[in-house]
mmCIF file with all atom_site columns, C-alpha atoms in Angstrom:
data_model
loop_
_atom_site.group_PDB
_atom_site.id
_atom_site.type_symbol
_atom_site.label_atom_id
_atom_site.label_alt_id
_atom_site.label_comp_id
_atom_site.label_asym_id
_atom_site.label_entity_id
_atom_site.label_seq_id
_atom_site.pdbx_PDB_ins_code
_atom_site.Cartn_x
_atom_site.Cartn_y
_atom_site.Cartn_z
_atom_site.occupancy
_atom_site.B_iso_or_equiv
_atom_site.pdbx_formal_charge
_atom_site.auth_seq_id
_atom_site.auth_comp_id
_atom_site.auth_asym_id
_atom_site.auth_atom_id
_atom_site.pdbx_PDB_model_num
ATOM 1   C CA . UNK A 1 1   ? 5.097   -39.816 40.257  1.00 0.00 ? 27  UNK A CA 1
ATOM 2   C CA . UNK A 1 2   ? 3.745   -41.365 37.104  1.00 0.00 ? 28  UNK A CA 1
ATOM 3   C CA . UNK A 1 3   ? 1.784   -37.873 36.297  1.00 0.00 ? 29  UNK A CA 1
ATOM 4   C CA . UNK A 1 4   ? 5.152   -35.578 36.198  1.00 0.00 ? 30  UNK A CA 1
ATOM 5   C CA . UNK A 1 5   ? 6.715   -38.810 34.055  1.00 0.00 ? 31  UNK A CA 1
ATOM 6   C CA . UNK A 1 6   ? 4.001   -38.180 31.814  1.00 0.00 ? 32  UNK A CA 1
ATOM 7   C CA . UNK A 1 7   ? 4.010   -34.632 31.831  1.00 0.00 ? 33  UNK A CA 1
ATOM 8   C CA . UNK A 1 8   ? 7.995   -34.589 31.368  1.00 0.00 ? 34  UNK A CA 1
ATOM 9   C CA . UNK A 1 9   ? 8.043   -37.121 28.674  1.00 0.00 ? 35  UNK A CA 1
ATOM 10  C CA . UNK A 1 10  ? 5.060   -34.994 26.798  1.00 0.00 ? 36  UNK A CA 1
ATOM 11  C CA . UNK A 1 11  ? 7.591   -31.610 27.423  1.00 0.00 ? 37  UNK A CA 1
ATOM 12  C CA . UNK A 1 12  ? 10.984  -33.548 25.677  1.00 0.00 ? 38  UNK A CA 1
ATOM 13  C CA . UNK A 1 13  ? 8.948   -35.014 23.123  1.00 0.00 ? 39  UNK A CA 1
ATOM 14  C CA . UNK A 1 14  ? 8.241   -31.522 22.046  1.00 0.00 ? 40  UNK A CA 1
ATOM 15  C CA . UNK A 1 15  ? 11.412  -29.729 23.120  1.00 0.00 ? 41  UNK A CA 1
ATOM 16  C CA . UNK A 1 16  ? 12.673  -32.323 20.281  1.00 0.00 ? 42  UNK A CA 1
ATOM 17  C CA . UNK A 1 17  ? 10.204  -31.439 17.603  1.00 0.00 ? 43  UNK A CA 1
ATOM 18  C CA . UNK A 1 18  ? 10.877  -27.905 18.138  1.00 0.00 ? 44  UNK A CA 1
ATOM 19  C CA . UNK A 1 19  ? 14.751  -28.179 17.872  1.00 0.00 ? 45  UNK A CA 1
ATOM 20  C CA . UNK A 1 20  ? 14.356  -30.777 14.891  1.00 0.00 ? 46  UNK A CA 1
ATOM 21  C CA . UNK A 1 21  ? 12.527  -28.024 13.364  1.00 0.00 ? 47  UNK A CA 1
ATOM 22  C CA . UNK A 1 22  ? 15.162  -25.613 14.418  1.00 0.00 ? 48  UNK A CA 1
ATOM 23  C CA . UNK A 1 23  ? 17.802  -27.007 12.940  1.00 0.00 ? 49  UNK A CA 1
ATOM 24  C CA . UNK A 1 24  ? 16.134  -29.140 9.858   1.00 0.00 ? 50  UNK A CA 1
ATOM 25  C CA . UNK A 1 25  ? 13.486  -26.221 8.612   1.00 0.00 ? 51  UNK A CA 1
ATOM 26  C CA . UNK A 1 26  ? 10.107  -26.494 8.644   1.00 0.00 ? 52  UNK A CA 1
ATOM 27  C CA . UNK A 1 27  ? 9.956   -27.716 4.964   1.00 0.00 ? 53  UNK A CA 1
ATOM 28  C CA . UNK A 1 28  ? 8.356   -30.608 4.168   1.00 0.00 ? 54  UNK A CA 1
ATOM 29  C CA . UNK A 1 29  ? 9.424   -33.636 3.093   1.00 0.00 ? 55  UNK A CA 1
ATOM 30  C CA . UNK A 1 30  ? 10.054  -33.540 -0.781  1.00 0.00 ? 56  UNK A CA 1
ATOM 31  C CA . UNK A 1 31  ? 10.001  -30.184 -1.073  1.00 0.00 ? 57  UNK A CA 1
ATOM 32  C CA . UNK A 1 32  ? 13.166  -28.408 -1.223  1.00 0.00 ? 58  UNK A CA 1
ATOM 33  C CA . UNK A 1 33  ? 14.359  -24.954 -0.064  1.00 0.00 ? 59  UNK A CA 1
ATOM 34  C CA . UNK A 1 34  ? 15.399  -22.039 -2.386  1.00 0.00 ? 60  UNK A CA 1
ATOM 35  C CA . UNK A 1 35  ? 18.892  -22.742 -3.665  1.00 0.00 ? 61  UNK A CA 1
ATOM 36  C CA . UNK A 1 36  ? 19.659  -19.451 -5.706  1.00 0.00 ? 62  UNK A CA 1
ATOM 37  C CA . UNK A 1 37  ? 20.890  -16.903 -4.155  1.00 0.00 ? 63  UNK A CA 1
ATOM 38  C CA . UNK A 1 38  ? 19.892  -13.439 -5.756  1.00 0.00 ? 64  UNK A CA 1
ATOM 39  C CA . UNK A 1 39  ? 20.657  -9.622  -5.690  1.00 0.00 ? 65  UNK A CA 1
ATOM 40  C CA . UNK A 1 40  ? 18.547  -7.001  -6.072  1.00 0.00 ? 66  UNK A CA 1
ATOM 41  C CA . UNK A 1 41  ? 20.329  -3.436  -7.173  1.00 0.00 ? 67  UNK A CA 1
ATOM 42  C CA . UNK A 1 42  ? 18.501  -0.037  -7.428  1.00 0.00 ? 68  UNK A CA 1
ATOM 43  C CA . UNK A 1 43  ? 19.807  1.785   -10.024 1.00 0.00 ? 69  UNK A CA 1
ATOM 44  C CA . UNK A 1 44  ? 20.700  5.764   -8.953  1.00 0.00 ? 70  UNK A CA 1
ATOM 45  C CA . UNK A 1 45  ? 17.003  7.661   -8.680  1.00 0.00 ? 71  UNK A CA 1
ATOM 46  C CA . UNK A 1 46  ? 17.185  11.018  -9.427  1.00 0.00 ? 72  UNK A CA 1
ATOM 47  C CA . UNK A 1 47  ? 15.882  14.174  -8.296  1.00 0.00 ? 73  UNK A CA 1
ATOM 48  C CA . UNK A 1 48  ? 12.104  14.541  -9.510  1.00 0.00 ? 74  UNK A CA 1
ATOM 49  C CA . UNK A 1 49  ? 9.756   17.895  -9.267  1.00 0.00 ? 75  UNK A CA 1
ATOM 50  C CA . UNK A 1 50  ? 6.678   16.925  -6.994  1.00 0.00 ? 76  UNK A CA 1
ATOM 51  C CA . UNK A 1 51  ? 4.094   16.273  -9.551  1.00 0.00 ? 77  UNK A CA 1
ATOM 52  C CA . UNK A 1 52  ? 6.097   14.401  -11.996 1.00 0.00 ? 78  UNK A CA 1
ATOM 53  C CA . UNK A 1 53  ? 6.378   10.501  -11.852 1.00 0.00 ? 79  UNK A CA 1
ATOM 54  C CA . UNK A 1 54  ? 9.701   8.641   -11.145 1.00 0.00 ? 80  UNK A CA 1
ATOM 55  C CA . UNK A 1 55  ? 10.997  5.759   -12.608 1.00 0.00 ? 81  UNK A CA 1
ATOM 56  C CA . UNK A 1 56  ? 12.696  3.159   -10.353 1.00 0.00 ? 82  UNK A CA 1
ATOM 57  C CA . UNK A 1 57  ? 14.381  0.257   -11.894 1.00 0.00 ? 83  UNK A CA 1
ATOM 58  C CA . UNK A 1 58  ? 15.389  -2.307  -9.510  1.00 0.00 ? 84  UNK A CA 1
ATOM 59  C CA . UNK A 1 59  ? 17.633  -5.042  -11.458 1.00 0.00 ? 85  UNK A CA 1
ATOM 60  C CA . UNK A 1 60  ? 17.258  -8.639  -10.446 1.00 0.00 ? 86  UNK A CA 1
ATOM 61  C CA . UNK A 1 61  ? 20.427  -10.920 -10.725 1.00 0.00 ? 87  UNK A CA 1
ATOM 62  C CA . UNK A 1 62  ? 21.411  -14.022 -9.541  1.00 0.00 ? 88  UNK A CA 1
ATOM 63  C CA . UNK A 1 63  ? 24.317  -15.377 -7.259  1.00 0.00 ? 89  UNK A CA 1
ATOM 64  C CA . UNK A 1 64  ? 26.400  -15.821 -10.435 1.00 0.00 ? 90  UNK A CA 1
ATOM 65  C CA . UNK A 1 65  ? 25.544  -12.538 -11.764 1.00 0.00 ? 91  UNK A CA 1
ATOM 66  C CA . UNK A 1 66  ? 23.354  -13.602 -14.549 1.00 0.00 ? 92  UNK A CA 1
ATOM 67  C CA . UNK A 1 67  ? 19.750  -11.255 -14.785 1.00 0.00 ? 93  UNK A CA 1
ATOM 68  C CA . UNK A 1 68  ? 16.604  -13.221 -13.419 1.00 0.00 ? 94  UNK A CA 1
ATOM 69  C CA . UNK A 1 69  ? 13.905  -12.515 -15.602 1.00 0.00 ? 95  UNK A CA 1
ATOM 70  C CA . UNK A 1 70  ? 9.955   -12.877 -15.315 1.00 0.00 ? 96  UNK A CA 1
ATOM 71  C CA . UNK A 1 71  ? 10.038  -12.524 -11.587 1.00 0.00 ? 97  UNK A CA 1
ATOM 72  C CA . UNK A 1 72  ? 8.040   -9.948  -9.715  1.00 0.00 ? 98  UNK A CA 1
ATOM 73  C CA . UNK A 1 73  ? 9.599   -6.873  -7.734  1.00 0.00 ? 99  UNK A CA 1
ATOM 74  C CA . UNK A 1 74  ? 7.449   -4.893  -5.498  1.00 0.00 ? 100 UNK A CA 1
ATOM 75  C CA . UNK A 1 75  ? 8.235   -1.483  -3.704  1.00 0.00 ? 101 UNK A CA 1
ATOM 76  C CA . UNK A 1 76  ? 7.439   -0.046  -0.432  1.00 0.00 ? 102 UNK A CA 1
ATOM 77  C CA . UNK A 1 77  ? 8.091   3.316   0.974   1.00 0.00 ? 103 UNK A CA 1
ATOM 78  C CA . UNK A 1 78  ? 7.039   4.357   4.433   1.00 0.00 ? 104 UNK A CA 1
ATOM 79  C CA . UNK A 1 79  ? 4.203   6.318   5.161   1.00 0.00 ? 105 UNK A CA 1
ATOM 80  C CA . UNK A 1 80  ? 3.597   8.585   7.728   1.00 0.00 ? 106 UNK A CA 1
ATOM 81  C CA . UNK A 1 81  ? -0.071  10.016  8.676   1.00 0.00 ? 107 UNK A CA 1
ATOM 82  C CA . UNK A 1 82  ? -0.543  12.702  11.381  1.00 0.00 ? 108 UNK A CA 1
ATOM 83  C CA . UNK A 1 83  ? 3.156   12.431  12.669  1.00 0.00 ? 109 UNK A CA 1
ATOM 84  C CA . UNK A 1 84  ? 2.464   8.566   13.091  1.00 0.00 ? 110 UNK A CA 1
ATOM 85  C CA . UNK A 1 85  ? 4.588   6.310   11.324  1.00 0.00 ? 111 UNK A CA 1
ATOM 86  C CA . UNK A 1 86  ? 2.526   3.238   9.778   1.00 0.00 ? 112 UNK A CA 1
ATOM 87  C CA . UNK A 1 87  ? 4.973   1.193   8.467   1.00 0.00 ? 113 UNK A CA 1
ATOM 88  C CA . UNK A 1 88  ? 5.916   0.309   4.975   1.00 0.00 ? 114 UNK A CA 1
ATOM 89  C CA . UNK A 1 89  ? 3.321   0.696   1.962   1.00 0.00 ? 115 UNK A CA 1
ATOM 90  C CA . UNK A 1 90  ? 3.302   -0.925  -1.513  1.00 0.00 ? 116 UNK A CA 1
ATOM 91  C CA . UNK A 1 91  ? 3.614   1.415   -4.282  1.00 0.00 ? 117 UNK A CA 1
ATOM 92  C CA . UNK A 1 92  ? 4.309   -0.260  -6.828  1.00 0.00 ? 118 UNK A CA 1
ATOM 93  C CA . UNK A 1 93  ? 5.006   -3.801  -8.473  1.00 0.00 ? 119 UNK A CA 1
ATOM 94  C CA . UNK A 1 94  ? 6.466   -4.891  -11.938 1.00 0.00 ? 120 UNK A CA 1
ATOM 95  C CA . UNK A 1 95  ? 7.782   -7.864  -13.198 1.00 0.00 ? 121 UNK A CA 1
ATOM 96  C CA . UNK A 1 96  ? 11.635  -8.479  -14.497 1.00 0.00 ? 122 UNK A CA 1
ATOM 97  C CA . UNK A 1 97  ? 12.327  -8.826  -17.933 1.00 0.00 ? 123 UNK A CA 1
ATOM 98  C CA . UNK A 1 98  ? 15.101  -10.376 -20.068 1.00 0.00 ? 124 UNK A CA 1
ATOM 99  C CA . UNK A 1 99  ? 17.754  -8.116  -18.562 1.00 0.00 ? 125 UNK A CA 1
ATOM 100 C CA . UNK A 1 100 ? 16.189  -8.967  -15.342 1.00 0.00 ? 126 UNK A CA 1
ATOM 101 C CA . UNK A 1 101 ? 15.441  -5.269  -14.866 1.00 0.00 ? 127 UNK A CA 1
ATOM 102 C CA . UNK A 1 102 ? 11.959  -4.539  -12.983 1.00 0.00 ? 128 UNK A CA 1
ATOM 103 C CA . UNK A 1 103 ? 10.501  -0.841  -13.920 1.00 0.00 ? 129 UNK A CA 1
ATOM 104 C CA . UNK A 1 104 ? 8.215   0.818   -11.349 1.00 0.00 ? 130 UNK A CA 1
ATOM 105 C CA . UNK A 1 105 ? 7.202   3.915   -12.020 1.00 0.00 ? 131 UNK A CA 1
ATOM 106 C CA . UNK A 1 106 ? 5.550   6.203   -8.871  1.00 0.00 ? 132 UNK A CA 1
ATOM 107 C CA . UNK A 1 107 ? 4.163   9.616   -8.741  1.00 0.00 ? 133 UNK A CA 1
ATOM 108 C CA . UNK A 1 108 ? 5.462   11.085  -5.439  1.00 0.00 ? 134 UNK A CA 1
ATOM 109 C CA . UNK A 1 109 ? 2.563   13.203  -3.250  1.00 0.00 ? 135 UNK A CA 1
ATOM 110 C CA . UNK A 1 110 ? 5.117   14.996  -0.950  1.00 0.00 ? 136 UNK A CA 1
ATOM 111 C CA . UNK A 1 111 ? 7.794   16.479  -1.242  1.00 0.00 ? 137 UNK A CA 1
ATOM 112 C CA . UNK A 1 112 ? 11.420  16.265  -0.115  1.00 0.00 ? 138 UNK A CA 1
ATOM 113 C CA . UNK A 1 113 ? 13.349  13.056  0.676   1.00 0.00 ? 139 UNK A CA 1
ATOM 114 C CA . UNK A 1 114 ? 11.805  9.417   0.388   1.00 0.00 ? 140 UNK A CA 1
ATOM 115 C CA . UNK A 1 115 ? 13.482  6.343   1.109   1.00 0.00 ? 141 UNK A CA 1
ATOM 116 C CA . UNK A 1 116 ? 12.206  3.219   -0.902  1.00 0.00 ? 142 UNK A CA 1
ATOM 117 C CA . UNK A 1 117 ? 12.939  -0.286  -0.827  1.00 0.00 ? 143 UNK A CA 1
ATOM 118 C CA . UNK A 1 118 ? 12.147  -2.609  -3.541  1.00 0.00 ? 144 UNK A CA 1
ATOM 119 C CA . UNK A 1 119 ? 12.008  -6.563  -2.668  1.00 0.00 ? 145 UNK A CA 1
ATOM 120 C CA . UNK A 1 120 ? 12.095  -9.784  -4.394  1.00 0.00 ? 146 UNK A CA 1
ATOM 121 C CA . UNK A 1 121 ? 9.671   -11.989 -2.055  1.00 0.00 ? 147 UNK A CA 1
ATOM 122 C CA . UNK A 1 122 ? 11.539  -14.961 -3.988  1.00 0.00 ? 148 UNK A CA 1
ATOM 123 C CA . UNK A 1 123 ? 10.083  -18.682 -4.668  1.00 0.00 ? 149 UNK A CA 1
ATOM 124 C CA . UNK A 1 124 ? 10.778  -22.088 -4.574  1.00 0.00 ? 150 UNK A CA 1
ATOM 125 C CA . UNK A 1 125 ? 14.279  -21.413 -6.956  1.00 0.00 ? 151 UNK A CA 1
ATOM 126 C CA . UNK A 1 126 ? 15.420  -18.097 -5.699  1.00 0.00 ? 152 UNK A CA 1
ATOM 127 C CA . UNK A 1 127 ? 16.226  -17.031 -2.433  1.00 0.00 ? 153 UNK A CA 1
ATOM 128 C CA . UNK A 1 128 ? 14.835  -13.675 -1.368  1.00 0.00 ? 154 UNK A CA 1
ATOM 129 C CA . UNK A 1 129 ? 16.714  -10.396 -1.824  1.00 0.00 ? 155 UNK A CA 1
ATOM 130 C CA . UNK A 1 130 ? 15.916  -6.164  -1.143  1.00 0.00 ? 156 UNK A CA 1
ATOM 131 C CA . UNK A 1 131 ? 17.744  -2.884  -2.071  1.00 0.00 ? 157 UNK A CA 1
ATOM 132 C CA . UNK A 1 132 ? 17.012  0.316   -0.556  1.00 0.00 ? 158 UNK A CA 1
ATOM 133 C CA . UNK A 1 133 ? 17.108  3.483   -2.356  1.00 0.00 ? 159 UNK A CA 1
ATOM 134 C CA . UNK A 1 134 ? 16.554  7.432   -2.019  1.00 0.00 ? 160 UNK A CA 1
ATOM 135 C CA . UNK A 1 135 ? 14.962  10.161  -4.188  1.00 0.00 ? 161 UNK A CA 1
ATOM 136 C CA . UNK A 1 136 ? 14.342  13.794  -3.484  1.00 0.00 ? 162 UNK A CA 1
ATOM 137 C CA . UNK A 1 137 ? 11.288  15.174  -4.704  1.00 0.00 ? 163 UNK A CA 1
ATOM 138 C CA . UNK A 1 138 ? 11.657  19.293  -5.323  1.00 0.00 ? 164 UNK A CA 1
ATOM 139 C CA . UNK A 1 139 ? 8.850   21.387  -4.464  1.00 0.00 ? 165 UNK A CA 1
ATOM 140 C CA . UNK A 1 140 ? 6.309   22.019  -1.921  1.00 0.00 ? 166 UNK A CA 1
ATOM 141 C CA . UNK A 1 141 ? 4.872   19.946  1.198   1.00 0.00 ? 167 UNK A CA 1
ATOM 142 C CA . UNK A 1 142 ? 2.438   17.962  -0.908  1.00 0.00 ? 168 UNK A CA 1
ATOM 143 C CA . UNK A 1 143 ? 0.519   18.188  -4.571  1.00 0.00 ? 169 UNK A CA 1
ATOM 144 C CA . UNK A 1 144 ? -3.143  17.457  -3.413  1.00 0.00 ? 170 UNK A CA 1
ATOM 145 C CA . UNK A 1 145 ? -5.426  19.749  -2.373  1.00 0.00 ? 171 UNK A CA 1
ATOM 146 C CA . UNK A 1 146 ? -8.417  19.426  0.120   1.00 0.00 ? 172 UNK A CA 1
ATOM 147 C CA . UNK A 1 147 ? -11.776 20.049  -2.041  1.00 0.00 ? 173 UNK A CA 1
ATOM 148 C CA . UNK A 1 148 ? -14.475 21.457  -0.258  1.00 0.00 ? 174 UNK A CA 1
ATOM 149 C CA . UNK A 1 149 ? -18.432 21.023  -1.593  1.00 0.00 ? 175 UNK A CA 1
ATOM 150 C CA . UNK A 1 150 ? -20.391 18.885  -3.162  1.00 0.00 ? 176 UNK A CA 1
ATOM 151 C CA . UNK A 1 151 ? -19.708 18.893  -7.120  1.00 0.00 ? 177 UNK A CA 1
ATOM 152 C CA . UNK A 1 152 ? -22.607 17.490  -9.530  1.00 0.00 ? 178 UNK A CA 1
ATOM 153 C CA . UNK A 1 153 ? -21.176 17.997  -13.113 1.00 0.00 ? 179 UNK A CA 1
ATOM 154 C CA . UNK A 1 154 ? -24.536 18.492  -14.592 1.00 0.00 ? 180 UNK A CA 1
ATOM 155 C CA . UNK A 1 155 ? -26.079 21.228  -12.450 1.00 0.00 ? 181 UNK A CA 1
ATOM 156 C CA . UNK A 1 156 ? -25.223 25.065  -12.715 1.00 0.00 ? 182 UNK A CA 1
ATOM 157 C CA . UNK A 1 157 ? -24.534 26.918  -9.505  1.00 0.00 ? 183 UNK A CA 1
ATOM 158 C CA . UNK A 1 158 ? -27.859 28.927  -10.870 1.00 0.00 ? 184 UNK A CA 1
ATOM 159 C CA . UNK A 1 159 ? -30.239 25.812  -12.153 1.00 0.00 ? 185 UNK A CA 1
ATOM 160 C CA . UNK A 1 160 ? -29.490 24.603  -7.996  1.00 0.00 ? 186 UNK A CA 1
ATOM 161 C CA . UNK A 1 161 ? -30.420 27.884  -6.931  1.00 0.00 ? 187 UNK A CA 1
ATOM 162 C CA . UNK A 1 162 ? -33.802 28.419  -8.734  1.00 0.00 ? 188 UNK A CA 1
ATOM 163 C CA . UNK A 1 163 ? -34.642 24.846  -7.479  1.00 0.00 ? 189 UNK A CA 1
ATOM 164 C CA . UNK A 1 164 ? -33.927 25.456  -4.307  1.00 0.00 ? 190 UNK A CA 1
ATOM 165 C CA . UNK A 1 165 ? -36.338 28.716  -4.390  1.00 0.00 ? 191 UNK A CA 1
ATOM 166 C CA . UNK A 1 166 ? -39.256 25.906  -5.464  1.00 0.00 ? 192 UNK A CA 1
ATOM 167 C CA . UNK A 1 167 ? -38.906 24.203  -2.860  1.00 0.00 ? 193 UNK A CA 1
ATOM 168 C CA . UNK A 1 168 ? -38.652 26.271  -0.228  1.00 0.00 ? 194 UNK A CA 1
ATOM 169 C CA . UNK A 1 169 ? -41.820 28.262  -2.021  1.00 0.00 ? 195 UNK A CA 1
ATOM 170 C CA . UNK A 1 170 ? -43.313 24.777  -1.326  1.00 0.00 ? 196 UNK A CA 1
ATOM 171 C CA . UNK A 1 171 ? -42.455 24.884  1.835   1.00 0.00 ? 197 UNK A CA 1
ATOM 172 C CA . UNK A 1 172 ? -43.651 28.183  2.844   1.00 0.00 ? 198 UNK A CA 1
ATOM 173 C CA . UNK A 1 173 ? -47.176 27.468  0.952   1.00 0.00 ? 199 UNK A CA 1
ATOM 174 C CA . UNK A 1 174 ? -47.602 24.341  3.132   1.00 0.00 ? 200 UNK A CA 1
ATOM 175 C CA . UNK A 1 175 ? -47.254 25.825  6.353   1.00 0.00 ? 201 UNK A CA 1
ATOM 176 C CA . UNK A 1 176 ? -49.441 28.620  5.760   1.00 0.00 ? 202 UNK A CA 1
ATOM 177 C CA . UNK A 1 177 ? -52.140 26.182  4.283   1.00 0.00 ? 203 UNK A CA 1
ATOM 178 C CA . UNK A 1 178 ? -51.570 23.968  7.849   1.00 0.00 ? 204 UNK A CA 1
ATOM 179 C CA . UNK A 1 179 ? -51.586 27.411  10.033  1.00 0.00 ? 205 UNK A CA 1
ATOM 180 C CA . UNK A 1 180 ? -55.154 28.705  8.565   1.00 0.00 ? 206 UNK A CA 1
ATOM 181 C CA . UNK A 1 181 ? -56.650 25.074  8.772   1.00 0.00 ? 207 UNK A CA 1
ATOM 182 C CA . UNK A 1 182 ? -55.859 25.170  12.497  1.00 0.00 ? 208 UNK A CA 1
ATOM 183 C CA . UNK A 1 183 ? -57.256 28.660  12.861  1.00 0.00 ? 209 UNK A CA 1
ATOM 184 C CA . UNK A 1 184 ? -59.910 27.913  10.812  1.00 0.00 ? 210 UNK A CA 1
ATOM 185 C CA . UNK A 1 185 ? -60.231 24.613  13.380  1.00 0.00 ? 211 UNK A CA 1
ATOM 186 C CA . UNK A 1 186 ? -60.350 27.016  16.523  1.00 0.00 ? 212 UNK A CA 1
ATOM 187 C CA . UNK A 1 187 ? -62.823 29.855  15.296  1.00 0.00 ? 213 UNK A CA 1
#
């Protein structure tokens, strides 16, 4: 009987920890939460022909209205790889400035539509805040191409081949020096 006491006082002792932390936060003590509320606004991105960069300005105000400057706005876009989805990327980060306006400029590698969301991760004044935006890039299914070969800026296509018709000269003159010393060996 006095184990499951034990054991029952040890499981309400931390049911109460867990619900103080519940309801209080899990700051601690002296430190205090954000107060600020904030907004983050995406200003209208525009079509874009794959291959040229877009600008996205994401504008950083607080719960008043007023621009929150010198705070840094990062932006994600998903990514998907072999018809797998991984999950939101980071593009691109900039920090506000006096209008509280963060400019983020990204070159997009596909094209069609793309769905970006820029976030303020916020700090120990000002509460956290997103937008979510859309562009369209025109154009075809991507701008990169797949380069095959080895490239080595400082060697000619013929300079390789002459060398490689020393070596394999080499090569040749070897073995037939090995093959008569083991004839040579047998006689």
């Amino acid at each position: 009987m006095k184990i499951f006491m034990k054991a029952s006082g040890r499981v309400l002792i931390s049911l109460a920890i867990a619900v103080t932390v519940a309801v209080f936060g899990a700051t601690p003590a002296g430190a205090e939460s954000p107060s600020v509320g904030t907004k983050l606004e995406l200003r209208s991105l525009p079509a874009v022909d794959l291959g040229d960069s877009i600008h996205v300005y994401a504008r950083l105000l607080d719960e008043s209205g007023k621009p929150v400057a010198k705070e840094e706005v990062v932006l994600y876009t998903s990514f998907t790889f072999m018809s797998t989805s991984s999950g939101p990327i980071e593009i691109g980060r900039a920090t506000t400035d006096a209008a509280g306006v963060a400019d983020i400029e990204y070159l997009p590698t596909r094209g069609g539509s793309t769905e970006v969301r820029a976030e303020f991760l916020g700090n120990t004044k000002y509460k956290s805040s997103q937008a979510v935006g859309t562009f369209v890039a025109r154009g075809g299914q991507q701008i990169y191409g797949v380069q095959v070969g080895i490239t080595v800026p400082f060697l000619s296509k013929w300079l390789l081949g002459g060398l490689l018709i020393i070596i394999w000269t080499l090569y040749l003159f070897v073995v037939t020096r090995v093959l008569r010393i083991v004839q040579d060996a047998a006689e």
